[in-house]
Coordinates of C-alpha atoms and ligand atoms in Angstrom, one line a residue:
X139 CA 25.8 24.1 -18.6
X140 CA 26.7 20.4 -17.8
X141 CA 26.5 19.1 -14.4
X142 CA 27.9 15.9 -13.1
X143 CA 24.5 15.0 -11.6
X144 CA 21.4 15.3 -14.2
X145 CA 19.3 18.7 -13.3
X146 CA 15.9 19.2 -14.4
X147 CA 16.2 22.5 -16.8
X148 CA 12.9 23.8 -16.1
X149 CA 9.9 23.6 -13.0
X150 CA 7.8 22.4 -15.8
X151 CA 10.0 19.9 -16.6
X152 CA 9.6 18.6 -12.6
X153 CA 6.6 19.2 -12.2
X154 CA 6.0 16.4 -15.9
X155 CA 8.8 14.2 -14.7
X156 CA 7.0 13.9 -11.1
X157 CA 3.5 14.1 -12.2
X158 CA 4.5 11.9 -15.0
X159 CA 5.7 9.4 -11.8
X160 CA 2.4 9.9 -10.0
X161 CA 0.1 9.4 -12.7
X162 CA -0.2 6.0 -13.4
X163 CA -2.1 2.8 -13.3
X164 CA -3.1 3.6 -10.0
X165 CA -5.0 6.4 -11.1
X166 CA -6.6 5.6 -14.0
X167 CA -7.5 2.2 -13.0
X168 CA -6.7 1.7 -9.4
X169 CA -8.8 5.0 -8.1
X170 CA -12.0 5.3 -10.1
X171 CA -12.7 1.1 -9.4
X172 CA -11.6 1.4 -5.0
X173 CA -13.9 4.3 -5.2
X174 CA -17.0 2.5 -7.2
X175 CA -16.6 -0.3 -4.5
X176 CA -15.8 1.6 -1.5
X177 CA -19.0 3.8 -0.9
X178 CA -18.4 6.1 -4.1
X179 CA -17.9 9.4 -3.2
X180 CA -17.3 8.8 0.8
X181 CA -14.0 7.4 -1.1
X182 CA -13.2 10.5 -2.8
X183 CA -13.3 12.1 0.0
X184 CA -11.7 9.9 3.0
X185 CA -9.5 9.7 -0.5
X186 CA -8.7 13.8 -0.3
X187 CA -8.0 13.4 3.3
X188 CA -5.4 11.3 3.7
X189 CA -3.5 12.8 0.2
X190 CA -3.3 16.1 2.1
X191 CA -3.1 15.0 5.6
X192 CA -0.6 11.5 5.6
X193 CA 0.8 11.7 1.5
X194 CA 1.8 15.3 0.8
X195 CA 4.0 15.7 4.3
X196 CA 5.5 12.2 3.2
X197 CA 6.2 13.5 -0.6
X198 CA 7.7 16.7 0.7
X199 CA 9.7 14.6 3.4
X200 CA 11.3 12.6 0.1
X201 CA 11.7 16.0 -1.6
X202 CA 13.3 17.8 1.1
X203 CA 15.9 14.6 1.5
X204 CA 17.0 14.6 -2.3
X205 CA 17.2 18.4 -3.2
X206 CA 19.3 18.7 0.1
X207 CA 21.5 15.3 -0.5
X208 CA 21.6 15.8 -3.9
X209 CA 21.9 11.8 -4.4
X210 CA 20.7 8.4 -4.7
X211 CA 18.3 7.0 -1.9
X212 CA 20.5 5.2 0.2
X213 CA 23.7 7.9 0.3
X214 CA 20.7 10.5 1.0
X215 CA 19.5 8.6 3.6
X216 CA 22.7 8.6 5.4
X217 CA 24.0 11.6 4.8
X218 CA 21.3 13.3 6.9
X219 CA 21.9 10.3 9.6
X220 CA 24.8 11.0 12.0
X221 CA 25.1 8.5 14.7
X222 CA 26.3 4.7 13.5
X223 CA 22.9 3.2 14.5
X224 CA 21.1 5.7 12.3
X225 CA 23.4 5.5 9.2
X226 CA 23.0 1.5 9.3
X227 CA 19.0 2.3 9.2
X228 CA 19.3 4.5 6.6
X229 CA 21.2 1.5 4.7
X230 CA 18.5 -0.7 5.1
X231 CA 15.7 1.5 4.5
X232 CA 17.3 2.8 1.4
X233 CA 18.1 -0.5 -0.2
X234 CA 14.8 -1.9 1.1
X235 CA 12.7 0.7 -1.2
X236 CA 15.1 0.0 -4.3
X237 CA 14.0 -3.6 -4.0
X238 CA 10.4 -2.7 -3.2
X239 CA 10.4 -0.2 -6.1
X240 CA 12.2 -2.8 -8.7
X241 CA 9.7 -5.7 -7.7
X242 CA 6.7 -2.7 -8.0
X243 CA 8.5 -2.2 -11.5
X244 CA 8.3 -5.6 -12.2
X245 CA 4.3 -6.4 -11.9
X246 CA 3.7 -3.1 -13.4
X247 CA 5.5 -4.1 -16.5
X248 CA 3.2 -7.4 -17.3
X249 CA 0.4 -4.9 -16.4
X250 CA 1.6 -2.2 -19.1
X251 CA 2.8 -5.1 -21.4
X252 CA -1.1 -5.9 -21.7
X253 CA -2.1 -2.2 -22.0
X254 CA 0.2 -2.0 -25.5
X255 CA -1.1 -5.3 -26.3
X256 CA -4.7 -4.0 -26.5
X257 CA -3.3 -0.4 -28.3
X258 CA -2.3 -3.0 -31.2
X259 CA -5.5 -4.6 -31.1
X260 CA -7.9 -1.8 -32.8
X261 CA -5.1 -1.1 -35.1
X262 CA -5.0 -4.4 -36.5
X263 CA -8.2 -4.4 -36.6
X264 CA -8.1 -1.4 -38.4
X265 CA -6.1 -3.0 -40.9
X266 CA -8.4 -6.0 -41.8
X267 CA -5.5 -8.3 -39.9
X268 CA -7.8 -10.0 -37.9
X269 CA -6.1 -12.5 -36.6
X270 CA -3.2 -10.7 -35.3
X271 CA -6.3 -9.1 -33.3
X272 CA -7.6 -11.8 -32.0
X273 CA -4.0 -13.2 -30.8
X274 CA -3.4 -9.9 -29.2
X275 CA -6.3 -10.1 -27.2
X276 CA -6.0 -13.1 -26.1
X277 CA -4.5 -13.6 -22.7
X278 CA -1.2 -16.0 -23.3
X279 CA 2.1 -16.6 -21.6
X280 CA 3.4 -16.2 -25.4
X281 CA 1.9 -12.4 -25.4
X282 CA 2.5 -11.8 -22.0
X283 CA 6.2 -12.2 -22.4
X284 CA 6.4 -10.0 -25.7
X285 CA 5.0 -7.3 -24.6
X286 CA 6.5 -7.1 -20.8
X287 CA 9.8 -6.8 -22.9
X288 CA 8.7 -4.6 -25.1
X289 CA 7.7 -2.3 -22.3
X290 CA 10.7 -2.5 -20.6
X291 CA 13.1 -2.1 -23.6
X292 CA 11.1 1.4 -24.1
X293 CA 11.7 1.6 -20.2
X294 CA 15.4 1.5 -20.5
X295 CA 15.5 3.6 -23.4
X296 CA 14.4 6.4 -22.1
X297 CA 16.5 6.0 -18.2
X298 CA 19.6 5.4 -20.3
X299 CA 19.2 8.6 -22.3
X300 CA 19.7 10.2 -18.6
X301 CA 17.4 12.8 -16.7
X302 CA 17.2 15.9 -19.2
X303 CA 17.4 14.1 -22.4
X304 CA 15.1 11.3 -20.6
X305 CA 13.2 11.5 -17.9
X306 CA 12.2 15.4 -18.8
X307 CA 12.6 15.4 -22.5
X308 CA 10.0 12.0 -22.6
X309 CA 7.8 13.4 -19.5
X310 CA 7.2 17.1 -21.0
X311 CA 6.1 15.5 -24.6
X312 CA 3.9 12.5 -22.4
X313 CA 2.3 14.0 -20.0
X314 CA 0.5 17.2 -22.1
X315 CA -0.6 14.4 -24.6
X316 CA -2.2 11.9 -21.9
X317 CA -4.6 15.3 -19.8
X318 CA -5.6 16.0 -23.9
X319 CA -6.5 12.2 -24.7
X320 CA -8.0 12.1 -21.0
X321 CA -10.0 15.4 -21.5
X322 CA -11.0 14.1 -25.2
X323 CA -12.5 10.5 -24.0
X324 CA -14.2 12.1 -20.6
X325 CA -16.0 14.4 -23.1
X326 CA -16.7 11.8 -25.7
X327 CA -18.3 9.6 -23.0
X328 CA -20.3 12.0 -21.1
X329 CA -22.2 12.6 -24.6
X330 CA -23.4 8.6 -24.6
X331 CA -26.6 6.8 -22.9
X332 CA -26.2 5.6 -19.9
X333 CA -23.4 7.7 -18.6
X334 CA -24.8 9.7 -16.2
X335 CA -25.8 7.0 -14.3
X336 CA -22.2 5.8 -14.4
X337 CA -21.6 9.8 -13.0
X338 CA -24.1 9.0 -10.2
X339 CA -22.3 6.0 -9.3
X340 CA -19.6 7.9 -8.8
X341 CA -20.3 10.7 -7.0
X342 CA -23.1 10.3 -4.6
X343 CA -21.7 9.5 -1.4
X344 CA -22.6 6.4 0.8
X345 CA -21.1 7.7 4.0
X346 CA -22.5 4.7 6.2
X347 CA -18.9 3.9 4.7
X348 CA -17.0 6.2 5.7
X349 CA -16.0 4.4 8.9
X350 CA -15.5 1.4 7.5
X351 CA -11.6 0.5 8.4
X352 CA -11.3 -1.1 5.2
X353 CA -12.0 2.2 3.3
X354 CA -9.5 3.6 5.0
X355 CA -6.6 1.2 4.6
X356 CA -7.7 1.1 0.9
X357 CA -7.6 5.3 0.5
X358 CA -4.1 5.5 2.3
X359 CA -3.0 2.3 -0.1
X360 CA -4.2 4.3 -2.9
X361 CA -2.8 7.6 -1.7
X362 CA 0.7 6.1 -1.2
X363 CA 0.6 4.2 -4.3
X364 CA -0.4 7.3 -6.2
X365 CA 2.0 9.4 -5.1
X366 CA 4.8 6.7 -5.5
X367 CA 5.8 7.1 -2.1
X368 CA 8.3 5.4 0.4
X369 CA 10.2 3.8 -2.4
X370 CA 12.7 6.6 -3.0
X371 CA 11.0 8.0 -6.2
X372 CA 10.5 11.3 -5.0
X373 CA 13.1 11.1 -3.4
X374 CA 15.7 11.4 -6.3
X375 CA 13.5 13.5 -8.5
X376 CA 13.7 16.0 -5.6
X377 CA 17.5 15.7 -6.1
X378 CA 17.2 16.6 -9.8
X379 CA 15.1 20.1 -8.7
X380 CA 17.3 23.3 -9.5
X381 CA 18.2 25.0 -5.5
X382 CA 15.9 27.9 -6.2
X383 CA 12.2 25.9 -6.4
X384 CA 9.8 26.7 -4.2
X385 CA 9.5 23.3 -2.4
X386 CA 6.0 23.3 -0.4
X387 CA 4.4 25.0 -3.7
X388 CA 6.2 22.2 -6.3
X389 CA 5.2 19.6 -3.8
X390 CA 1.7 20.5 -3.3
X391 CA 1.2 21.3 -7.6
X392 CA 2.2 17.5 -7.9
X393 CA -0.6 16.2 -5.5
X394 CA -3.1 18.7 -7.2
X395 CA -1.9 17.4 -10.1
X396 CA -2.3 13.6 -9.1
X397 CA -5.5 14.1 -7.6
X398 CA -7.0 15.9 -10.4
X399 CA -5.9 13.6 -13.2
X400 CA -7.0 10.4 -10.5
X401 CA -10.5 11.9 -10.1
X402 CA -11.0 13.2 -14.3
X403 CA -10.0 9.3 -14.7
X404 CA -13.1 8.3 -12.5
X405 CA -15.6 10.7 -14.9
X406 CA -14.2 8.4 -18.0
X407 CA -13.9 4.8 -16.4
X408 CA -17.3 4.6 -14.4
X409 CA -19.7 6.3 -17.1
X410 CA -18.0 4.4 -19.7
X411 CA -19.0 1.2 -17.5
X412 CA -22.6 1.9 -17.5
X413 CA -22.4 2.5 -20.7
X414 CA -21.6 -0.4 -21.7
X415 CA -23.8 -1.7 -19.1
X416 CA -27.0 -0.4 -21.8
X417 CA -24.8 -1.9 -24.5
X418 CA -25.3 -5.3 -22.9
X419 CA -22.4 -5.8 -21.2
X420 CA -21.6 -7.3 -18.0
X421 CA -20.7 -5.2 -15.5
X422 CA -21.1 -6.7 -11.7
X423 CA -19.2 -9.9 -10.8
X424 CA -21.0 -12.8 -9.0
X425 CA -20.9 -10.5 -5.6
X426 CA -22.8 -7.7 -7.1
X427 CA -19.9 -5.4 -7.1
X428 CA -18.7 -3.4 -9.9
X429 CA -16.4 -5.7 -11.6
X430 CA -13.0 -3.7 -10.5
X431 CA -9.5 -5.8 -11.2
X432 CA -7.9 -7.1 -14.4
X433 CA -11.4 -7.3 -15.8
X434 CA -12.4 -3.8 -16.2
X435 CA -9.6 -2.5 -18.1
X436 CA -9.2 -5.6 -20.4
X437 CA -13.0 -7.1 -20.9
X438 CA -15.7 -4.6 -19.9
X439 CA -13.6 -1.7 -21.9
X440 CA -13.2 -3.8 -25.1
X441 CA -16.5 -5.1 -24.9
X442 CA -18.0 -1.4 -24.6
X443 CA -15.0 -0.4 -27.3
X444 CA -17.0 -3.3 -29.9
X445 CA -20.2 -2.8 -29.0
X446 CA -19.4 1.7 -30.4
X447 CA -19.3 0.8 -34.3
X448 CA -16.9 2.4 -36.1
X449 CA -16.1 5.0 -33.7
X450 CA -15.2 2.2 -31.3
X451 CA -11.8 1.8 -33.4
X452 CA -10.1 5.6 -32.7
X453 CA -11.9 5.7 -29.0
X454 CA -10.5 2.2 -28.1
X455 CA -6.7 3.4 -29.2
X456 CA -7.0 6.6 -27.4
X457 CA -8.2 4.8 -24.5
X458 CA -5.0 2.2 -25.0
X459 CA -2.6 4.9 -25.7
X460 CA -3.6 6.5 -22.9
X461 CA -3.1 3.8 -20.8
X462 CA 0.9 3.1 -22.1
X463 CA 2.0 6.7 -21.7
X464 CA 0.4 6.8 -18.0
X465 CA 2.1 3.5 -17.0
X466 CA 5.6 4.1 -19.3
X467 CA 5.9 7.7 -17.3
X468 CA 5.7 5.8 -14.1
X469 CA 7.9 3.1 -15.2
X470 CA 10.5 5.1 -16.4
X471 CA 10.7 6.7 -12.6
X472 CA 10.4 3.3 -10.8
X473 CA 13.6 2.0 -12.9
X474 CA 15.8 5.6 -11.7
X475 CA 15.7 4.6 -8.5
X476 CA 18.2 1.4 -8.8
X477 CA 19.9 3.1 -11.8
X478 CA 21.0 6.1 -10.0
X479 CA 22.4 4.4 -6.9
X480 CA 24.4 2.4 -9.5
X481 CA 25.4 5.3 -10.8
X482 CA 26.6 7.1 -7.9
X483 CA 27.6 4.6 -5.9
X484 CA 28.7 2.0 -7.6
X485 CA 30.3 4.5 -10.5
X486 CA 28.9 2.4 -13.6
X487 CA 28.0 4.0 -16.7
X488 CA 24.1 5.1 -16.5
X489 CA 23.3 3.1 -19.6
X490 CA 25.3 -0.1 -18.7
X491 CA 23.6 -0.3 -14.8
X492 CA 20.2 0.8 -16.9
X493 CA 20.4 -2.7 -18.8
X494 CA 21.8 -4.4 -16.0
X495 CA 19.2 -3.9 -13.7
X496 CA 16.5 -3.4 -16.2
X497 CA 16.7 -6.9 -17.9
X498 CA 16.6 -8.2 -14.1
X499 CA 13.3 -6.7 -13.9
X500 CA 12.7 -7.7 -16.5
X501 CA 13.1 -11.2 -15.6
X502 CA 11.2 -10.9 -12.4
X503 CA 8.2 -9.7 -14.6
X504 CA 8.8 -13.0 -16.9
X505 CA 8.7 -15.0 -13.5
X506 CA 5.5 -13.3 -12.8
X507 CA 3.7 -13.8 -16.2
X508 CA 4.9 -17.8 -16.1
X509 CA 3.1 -18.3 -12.7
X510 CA 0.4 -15.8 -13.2
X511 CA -1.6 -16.7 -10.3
X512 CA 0.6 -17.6 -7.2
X513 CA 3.1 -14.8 -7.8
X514 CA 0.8 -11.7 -9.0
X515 CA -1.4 -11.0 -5.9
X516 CA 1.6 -11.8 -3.8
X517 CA 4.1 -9.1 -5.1
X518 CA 1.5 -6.3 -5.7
X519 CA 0.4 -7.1 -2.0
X520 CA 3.9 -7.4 -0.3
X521 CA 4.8 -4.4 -2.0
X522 CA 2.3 -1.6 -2.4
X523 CA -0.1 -2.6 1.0
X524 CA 3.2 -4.0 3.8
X525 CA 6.4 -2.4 2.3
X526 CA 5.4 1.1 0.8
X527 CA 3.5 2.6 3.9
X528 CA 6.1 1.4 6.1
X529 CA 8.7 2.8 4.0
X530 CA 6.7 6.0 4.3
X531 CA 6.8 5.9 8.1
X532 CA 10.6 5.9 8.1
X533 CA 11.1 8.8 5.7
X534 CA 8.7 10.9 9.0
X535 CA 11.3 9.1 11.0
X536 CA 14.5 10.4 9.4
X537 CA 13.3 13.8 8.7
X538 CA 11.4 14.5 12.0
X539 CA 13.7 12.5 14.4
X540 CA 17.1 11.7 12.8
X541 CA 17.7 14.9 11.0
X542 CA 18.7 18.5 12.3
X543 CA 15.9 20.8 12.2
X544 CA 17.7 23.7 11.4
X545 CA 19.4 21.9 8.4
X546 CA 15.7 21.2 7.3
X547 CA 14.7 24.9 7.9
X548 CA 18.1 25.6 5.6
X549 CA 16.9 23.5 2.7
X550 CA 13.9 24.8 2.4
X551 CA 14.5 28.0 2.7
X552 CA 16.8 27.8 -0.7
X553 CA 13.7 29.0 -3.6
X554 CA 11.5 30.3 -0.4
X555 CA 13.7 32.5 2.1
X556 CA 9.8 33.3 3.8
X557 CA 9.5 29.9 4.6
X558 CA 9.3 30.4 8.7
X559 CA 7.1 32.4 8.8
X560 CA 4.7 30.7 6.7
X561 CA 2.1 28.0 7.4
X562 CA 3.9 25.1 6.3
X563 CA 7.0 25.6 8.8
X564 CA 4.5 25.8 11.2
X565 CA 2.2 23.0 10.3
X566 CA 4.3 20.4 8.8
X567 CA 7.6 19.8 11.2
X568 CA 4.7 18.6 13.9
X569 CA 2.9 17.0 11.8
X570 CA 5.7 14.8 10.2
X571 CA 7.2 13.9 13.9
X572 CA 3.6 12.8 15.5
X573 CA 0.6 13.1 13.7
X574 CA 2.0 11.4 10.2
X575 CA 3.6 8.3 11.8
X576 CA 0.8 7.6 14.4
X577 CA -1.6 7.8 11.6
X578 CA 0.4 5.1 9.1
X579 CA 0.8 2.9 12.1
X580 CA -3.0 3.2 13.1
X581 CA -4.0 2.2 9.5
X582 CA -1.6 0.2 9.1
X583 CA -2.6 -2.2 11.4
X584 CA -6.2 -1.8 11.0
Ligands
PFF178 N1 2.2 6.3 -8.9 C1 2.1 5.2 -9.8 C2 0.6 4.9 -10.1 O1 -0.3 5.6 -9.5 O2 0.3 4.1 -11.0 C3 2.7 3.9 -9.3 C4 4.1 4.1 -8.8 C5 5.1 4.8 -9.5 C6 4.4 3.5 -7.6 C7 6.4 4.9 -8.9 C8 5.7 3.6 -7.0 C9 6.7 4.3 -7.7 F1 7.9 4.4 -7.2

């Protein structure tokens, strides 16, 4: 059957499609390194906290939104608004997270542009081409540029194709393939010297931390970041979901989900950095810290990847491949957000307002790569630690103060009829009105 909006067939397919969005960068990179510098396992679990208590009421706030509104952010956003003062916030906030997610889109891209720079690495390698190794490595406006585009050509490929034969076809083959490579390397690098010091890192708390208020501000960062919150992701995906999902249950499998894959990703990337710590490499900056930004994933990693022998070769695309397919599932849902409000609102063809918007982006990232070091820190800042939590205190805002409750109660009740007399109906419509907003704004300005 053909529907005018895109429908996810199948909850497997949501449950890819908005893992696939979760499960990113931040997880695989951004997660294991705040938690080796932020007290190790007193991260995980300030970390676990804040996912359950300030991220998963958000995420079903955005979820709730979209299946009901069945649309775009910013007609969703007013459409559950009813007073003129309330509709003109819902424009703002709406059009605020598609810039916020676009400029998000756009520093993601020149990170994933050098992920699929270093997947092309061991290959050449592979092939005796040396050379073409070495220039892929090397960190060069030249490169930099390439591989953004090439990133975000992939990108619009796949939102073009539209949400079934996109989004879900591309998230249900991704997704399966990145928990096996993830599984495989964990495995693989548990077996090597060295590693289980790396574990101990890891997971043996320093709770002396645990007050600290920069933990915190980091975990809620992180939790908001991994969950792709406040930008209108979830949000849209929840208006693909068919009417009869279970919406707390869907919700809370794609935090599981996130977590899990966030803390399997901190058994692979700290082991594998003591590891390489034995092989001789350098793993603490001039602080003593674990060396944690661009660093990790594009020296340390190689470094331990050369030191491995042959085996180095097939662990060191894995690792790469891995990589691409966690950052090009996240992409993909950063780029819907702009695409379907074009689609829907402005009534341009999907694949036309795809390009469009996409080679802005794109752009933006070029912008980015070209003046590497004022721009960078500046938009992943602006974005992910000012705009998305705010953004996330607005969603509480409409749902518990600008919405009807009973039309809430209705929406959710479509997939779970039982819903009122459950724990989350009487947990969550509290906890979204006080507890949720008083807690972004206390971190917040921590
Ligand atoms: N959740 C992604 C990650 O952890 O890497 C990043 C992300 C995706 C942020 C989608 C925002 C977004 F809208």
């Amino acid at each position: 059957m053909s529907t005018p909006r895109g429908e996810f067939t199948s909850r497997f397919g949501f449950l890819m499609a908005s893992s696939g969005s979760a499960v990113g960068l931040g997880n695989i990179w951004g997660f294991p390194t705040n938690t080796a510098s932020n007290g190790g396992a007193a991260f995980l679990f300030a970390y676990l906290i804040l996912v359950f208590a300030l991220a998963y009421p958000v995420l079903m706030a955005e979820l709730i939104i979209g299946r009901h509104a069945q649309a775009n952010a910013v007609t969703a956003l007013q459409s559950i608004s009813s007073g003129k003062k309330s509709r003109l916030l819902a424009l703002v906030v709406g059009f605020t997270g598609i810039i916020t997610v676009s400029f998000i889109l756009s520093f993601y891209a020149v990170v994933s542009g050098w992920m699929i720079a270093h997947f092309f690495d061991p290959l050449a390698r592979l092939f005796g081409m040396d050379g073409l190794a070495q220039w892929l490595t090397r960190d060069a406006v030249v490169r930099n540029s390439l591989f953004v585009a090439l990133f975000m050509v992939i990108t619009i490929y796949i939102i073009s194709a539209g949400v079934k034969d996109g989004i879900e076809k591309w998230a249900s083959r991704l997704m399966p393939s990145l928990i096996i490579i993830l599984l495989l390397l964990v495995f693989y690098v548990l077996t090597l010297p060295g590693a289980s010091e790396g574990l101990r890192a890891y997971l043996v708390p320093d709770f002396s931390r645990i007050t600290d208020p920069a933990l915190l501000v980091n975990a809620m960062g992180q939790a908001f970041f991994s969950l792709s919150l406040g930008v209108g992701t979830m949000l849209v995906y929840g208006s693909y979901i068919s009417k009869q999902e279970n919406l707390p249950v869907v919700g809370g499998l794609v935090a599981l989900l996130d977590i899990g894959i966030a803390v399997l990703a901190g058994m692979l990337i700290l082991p594998a950095m003591y590891v390489a710590l034995g092989n001789g490499v350098e793993i603490f900056d001039a602080d003593g810290g674990l060396i944690a930004g661009p660093g990790l994933i594009i020296s340390v990693l190689p470094a331990l990847f050369s030191t491995m022998g042959a085996i180095g070769i097939p662990v060191a695309i894995a690792f790469f491949l891995l990589m691409t397919i966690a950052s090009l599932t996240s992409s993909i849902s950063m780029l819907e957000v702009p695409v379907a409000y074009g689609v829907e609102h402005l009534g341009v063809e999907r694949r036309k307002v795809a390009m469009i918007v996409g080679t802005v982006i794109t752009f933006i990232s070029l912008l980015i790569v070209f003046n590497f070091d004022p721009l960078f820190d500046l938009v992943v800042t602006a974005t992910t630690e000012y705009s998305q939590p705010l953004l996330g205190l607005f969603f509480c805002i409409f749902v518990a103060w600008i919405w009807r409750r009973n039309d809430i109660l209705e929406e959710i009740k479509q997939g779970n009829s039982q819903v009122e007399s459950g724990i989350f109906w009487k947990i969550w419509p509290v906890y979204i009105k006080f507890v949720c907003p008083l807690a972004i704004l206390i971190v917040y300005f921590q």
